[in-house]
Tab-separated table of C-alpha atoms in Angstrom:
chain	number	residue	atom	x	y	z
A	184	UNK	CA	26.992	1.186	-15.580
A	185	UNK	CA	23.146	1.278	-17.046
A	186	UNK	CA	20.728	3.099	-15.391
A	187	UNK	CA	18.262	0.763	-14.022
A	188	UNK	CA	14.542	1.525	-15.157
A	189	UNK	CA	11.917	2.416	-12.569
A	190	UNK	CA	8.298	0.901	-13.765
A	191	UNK	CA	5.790	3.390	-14.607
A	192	UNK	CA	3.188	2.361	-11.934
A	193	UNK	CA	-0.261	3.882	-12.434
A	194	UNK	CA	0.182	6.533	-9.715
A	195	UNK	CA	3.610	7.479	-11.572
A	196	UNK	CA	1.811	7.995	-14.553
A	197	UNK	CA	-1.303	10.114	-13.135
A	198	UNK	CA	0.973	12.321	-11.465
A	199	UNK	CA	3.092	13.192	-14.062
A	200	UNK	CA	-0.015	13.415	-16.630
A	201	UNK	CA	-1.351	16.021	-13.663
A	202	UNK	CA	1.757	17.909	-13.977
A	203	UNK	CA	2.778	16.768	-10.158
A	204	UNK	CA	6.217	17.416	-9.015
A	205	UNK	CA	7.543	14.609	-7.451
A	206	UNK	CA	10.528	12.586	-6.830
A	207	UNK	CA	11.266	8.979	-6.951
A	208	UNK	CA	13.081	6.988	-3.977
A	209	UNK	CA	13.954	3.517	-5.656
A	210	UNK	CA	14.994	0.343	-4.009
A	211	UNK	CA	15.943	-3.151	-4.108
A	212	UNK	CA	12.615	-5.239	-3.934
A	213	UNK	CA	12.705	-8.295	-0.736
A	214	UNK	CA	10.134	-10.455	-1.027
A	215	UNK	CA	7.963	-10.392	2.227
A	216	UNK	CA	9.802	-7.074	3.243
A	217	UNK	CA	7.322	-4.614	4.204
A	218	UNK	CA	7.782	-1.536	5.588
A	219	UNK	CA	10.686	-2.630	7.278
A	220	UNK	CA	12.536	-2.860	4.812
A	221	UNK	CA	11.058	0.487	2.641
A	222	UNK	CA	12.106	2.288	6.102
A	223	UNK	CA	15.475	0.818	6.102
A	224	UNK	CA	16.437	1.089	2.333
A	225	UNK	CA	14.823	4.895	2.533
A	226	UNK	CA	16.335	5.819	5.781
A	227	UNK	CA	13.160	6.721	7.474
A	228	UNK	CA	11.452	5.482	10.581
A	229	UNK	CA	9.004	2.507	9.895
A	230	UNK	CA	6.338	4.814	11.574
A	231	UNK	CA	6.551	7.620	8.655
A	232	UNK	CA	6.516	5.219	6.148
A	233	UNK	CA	2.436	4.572	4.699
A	234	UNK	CA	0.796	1.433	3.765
A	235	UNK	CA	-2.220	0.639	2.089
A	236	UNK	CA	-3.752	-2.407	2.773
A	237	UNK	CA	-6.968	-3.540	0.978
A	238	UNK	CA	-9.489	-5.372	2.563
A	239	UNK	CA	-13.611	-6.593	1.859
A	240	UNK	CA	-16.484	-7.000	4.429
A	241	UNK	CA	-18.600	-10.002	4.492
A	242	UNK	CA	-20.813	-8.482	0.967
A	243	UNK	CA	-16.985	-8.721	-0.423
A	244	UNK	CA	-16.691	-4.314	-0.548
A	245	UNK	CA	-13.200	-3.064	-0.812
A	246	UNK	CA	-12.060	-1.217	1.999
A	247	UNK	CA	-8.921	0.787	1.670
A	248	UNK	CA	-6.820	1.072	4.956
A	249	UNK	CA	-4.087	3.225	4.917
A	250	UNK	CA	-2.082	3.281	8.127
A	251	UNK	CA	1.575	3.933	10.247
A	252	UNK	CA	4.347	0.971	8.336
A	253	UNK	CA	4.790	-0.175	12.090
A	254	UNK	CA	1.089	-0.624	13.211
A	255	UNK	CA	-0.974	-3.714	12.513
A	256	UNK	CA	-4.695	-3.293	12.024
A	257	UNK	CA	-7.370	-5.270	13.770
A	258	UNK	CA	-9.990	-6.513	11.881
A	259	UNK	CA	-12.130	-7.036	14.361
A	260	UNK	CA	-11.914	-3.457	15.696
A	261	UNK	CA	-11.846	-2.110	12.278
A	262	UNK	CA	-15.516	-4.529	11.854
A	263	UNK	CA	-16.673	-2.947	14.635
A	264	UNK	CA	-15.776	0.978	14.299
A	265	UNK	CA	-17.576	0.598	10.446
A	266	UNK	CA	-20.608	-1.140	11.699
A	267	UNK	CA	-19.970	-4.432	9.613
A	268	UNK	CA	-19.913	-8.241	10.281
A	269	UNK	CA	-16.280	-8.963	9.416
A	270	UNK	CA	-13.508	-7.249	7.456
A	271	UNK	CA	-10.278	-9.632	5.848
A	272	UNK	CA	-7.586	-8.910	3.903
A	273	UNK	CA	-8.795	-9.294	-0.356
A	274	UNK	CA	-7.188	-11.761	-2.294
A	275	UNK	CA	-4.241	-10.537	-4.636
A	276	UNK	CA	-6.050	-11.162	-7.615
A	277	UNK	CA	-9.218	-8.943	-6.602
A	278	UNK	CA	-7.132	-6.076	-4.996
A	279	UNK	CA	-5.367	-5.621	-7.899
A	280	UNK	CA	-8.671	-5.217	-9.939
A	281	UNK	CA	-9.338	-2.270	-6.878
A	282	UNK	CA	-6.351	-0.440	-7.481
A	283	UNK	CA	-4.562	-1.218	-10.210
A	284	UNK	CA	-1.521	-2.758	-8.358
């Protein structure tokens, strides 16, 4: 059986142009999955398991969250502990343009 090719993301490629040591964990993609199912297919708990969510205040500036797979943020509270009006999650299009992904 063929081995299946991994996509060189950009963080795959900085690493190994940095000379990082690393390995990769591959699994099977499910739409709408989440951490739940990165946890599951990795055989960690959801709470070790680090997700970056990207988000804009009202003037539309990114804002990088990263936080616990199993916690859900609160934009409000995050608003509030920045000193901005409102925070909300980017649209696809422009968070990819952020980071890359």
């Amino acid at each position: 059986m063929a081995k299946e090719k991994i996509p060189s993301t950009p963080a795959i490629r900085f690493m190994k142009g940095q000379g990082v040591a690393f390995s990769l964990h591959p699994y099977v993609y499910e739409e709408h999955g989440g951490t739940g199912v990165a946890s599951r297919e990795l055989g960690v708990d959801e709470h070790a398991v680090i997700k970056t969510l990207v988000m804009e205040d009202e003037a539309r500036r990114p804002i990088i969250v990263l936080m616990d797979g199993d916690r859900q943020v609160s934009t409000k509270a995050l608003a509030r502990n920045i000193g901005v009006k409102t925070v909300s999650p980017c649209d696809p299009a422009v968070a990819e343009r952020h980071t890359g992904y």
